PDB file of C-alpha atoms in Angstrom:
ATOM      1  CA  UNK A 128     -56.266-193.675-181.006  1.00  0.00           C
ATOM      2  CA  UNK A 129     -55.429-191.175-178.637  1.00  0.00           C
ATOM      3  CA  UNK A 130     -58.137-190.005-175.699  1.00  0.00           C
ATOM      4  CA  UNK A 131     -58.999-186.873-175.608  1.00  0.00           C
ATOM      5  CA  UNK A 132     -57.928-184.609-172.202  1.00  0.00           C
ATOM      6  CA  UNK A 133     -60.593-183.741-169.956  1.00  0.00           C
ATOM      7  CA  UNK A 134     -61.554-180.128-170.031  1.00  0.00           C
ATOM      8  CA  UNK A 135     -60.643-178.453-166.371  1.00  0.00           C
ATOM      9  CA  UNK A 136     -62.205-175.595-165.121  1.00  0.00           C
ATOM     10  CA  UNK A 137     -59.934-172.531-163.618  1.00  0.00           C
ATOM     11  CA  UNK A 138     -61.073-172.364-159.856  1.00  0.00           C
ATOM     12  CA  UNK A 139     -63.401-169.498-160.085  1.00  0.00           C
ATOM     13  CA  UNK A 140     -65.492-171.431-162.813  1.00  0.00           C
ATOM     14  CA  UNK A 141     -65.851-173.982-159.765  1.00  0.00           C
ATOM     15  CA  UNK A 142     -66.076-171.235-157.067  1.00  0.00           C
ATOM     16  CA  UNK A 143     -69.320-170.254-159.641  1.00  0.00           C
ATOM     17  CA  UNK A 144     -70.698-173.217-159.797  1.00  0.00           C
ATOM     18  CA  UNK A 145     -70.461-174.730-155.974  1.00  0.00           C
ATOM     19  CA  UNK A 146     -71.943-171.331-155.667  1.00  0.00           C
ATOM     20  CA  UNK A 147     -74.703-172.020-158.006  1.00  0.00           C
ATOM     21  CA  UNK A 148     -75.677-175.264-156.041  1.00  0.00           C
ATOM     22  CA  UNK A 149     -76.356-173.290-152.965  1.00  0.00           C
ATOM     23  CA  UNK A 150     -74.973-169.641-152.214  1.00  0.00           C
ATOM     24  CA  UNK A 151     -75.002-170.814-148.092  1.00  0.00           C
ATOM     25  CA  UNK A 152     -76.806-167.899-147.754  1.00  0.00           C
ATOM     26  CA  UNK A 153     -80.790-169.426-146.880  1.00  0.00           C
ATOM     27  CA  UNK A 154     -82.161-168.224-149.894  1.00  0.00           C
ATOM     28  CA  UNK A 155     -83.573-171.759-150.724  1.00  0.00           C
ATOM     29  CA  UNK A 156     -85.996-171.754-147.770  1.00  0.00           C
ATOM     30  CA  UNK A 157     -88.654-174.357-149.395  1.00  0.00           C
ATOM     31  CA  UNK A 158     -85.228-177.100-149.930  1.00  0.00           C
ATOM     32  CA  UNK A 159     -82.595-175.697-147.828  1.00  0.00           C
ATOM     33  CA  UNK A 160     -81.356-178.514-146.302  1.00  0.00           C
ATOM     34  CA  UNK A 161     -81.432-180.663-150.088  1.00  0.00           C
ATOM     35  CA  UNK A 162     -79.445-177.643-151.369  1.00  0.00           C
ATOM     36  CA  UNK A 163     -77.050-177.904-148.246  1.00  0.00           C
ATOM     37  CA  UNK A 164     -76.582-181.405-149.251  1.00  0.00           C
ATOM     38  CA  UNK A 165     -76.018-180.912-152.867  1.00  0.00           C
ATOM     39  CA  UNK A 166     -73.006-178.132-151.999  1.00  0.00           C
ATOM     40  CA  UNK A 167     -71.936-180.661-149.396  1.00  0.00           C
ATOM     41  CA  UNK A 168     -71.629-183.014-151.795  1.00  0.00           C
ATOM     42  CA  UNK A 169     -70.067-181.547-154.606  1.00  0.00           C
ATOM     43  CA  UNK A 170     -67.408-179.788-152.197  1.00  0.00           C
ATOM     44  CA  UNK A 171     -66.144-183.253-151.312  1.00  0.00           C
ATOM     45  CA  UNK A 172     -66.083-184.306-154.843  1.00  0.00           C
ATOM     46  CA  UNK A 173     -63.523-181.212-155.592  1.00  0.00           C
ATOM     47  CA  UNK A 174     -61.893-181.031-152.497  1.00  0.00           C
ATOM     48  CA  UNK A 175     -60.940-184.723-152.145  1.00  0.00           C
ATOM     49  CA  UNK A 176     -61.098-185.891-155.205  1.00  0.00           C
ATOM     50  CA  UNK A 177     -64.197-188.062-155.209  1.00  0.00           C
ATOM     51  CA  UNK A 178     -66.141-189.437-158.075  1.00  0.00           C
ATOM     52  CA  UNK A 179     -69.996-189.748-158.005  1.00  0.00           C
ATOM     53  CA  UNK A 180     -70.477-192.952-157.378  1.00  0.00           C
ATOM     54  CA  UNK A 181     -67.886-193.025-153.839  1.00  0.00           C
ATOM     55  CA  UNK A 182     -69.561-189.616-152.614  1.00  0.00           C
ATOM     56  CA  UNK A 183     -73.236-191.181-153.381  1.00  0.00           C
ATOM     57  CA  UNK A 184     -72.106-194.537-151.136  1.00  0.00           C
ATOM     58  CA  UNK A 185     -70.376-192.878-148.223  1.00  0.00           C
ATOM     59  CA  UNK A 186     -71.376-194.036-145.104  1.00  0.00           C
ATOM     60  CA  UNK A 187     -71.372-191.927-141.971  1.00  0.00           C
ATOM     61  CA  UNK A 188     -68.796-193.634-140.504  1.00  0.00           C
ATOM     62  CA  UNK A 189     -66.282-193.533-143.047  1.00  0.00           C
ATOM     63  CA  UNK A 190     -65.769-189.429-142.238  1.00  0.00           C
ATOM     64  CA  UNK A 191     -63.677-188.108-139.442  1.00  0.00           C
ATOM     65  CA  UNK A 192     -64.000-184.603-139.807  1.00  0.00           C
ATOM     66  CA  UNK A 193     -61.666-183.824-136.273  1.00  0.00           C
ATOM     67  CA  UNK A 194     -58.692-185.759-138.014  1.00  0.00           C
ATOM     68  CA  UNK A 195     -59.871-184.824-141.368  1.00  0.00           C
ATOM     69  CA  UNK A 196     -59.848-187.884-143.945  1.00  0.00           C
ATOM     70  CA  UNK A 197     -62.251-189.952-145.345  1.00  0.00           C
ATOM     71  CA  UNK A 198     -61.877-193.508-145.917  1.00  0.00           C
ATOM     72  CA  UNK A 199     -63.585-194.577-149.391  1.00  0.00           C
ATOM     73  CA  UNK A 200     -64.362-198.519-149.527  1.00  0.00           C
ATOM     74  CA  UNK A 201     -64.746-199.821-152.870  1.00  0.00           C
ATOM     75  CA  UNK A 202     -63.841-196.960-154.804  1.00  0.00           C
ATOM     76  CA  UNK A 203     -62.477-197.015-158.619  1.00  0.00           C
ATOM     77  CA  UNK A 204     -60.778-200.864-159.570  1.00  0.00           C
ATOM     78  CA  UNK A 205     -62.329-201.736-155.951  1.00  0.00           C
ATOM     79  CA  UNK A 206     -59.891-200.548-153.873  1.00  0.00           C
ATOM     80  CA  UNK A 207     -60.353-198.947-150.850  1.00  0.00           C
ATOM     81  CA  UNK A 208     -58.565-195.598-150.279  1.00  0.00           C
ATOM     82  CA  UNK A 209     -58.446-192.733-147.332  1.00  0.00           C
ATOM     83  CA  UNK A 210     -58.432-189.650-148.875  1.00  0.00           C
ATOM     84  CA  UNK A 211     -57.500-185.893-147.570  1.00  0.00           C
ATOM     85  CA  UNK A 212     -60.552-184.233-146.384  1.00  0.00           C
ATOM     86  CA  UNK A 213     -60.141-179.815-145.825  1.00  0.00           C
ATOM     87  CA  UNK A 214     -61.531-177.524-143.665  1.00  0.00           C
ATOM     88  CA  UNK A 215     -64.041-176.440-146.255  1.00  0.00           C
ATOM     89  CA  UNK A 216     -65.319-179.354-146.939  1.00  0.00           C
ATOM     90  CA  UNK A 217     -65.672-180.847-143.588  1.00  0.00           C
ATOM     91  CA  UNK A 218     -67.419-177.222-142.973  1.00  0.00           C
ATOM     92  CA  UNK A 219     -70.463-177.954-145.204  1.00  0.00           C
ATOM     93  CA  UNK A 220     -70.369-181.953-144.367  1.00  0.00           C
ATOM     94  CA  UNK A 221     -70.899-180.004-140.574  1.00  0.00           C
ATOM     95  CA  UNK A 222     -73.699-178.033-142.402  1.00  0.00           C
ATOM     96  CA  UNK A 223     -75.626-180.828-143.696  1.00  0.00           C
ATOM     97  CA  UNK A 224     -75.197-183.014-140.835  1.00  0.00           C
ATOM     98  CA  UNK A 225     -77.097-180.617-138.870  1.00  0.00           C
ATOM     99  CA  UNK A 226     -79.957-180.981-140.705  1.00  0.00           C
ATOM    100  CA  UNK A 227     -79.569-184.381-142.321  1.00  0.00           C
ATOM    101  CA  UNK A 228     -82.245-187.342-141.713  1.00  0.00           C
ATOM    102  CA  UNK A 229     -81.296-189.269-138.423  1.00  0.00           C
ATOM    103  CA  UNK A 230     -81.179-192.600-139.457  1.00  0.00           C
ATOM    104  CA  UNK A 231     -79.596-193.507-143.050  1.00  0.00           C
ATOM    105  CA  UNK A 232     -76.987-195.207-143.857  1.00  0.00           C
ATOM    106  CA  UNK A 233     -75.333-192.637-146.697  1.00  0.00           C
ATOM    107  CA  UNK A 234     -73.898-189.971-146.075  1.00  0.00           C
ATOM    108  CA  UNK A 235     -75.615-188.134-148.519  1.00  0.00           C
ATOM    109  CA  UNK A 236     -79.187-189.379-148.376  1.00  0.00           C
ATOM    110  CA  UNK A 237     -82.543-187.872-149.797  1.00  0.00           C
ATOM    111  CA  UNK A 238     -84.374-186.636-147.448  1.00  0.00           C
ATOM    112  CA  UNK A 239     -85.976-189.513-146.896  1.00  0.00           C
ATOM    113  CA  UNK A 240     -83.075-191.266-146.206  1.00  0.00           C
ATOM    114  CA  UNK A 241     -82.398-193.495-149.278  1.00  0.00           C
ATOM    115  CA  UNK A 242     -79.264-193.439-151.586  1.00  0.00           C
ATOM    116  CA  UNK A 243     -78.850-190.483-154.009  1.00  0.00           C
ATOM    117  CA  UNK A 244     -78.488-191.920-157.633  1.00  0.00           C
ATOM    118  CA  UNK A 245     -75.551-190.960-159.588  1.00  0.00           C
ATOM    119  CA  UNK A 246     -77.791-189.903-162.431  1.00  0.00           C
ATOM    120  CA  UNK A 247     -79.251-187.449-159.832  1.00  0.00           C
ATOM    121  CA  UNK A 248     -75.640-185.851-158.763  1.00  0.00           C
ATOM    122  CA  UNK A 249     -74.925-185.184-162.174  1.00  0.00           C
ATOM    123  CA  UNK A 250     -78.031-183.723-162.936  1.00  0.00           C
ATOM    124  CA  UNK A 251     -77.267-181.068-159.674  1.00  0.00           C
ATOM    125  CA  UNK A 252     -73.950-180.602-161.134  1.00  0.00           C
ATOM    126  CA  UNK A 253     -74.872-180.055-164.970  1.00  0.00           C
ATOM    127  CA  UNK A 254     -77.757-177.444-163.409  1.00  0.00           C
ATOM    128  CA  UNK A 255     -75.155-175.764-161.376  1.00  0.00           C
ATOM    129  CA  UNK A 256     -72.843-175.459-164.360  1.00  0.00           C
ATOM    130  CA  UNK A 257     -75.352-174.126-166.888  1.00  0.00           C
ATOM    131  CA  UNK A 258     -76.640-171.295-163.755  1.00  0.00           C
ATOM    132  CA  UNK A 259     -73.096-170.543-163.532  1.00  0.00           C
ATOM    133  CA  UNK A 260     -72.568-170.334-167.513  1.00  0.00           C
ATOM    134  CA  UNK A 261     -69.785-172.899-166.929  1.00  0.00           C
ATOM    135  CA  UNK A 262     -69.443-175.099-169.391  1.00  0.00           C
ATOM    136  CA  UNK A 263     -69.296-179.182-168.677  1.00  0.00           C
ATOM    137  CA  UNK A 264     -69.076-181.847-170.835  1.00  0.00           C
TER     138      UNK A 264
END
């Protein structure tokens, strides 16, 4: 039985939806800085190739946004991996670090602190993609 090929979006259906998370503009002045994160977030999923689960258990330390990598532990078959990080990215990692909780040990922590869920990632990015009238499976 042969699997079917994942669906891939031209790169101004993702320019529309990153877009769609948060604009960077301040619009979203009640949950800037959650917005911030979310774009964060789903700009290192696109730009280096990270799944949910590796961008929702980053650790602060495993980003080095001067030399520009990040090192995933654990990722996919439980293997760790450093992976490319760009200019963009690292940009609105910048953005949400300056606003981020102090003291959690994700990256990409509520604003509380605690671990996003996958479940909730997903949910940002299926949002994003029906604001955007992009299409995701």
């Amino acid at each position: 039985m042969r699997k079917r090929l994942p669906k891939i979006l031209r790169r101004e259906q993702v320019e529309s939806l990153l877009c769609a998370i948060y604009p960077g503009d301040g619009r979203y002045r009640k949950s800037e800085a959650a917005a911030v994160r979310n774009r964060a977030a789903a700009e290192v999923m696109y730009r280096a190739g990270l799944r949910v689960s590796e961008v929702c258990a980053l650790a602060p330390d495993t980003v080095d946004l001067d030399e520009g990598y990040i090192f995933v532990r654990r990722g996919k078959g439980d293997k760790d991996r450093v992976v490319p990080l760009d200019d963009r990215a690292a940009e609105w990692i910048r953005r949400w670090l300056a606003v981020r909780p102090g003291d959690s040990p994700y990256l990409f922590c509520s604003l509380s602190g605690g671990r996003l869920s996958d479940r909730y990632v997903r949910q940002v990015i299926a949002q994003a993609g029906e604001k955007a009238g992009v299409w995701l499976e």
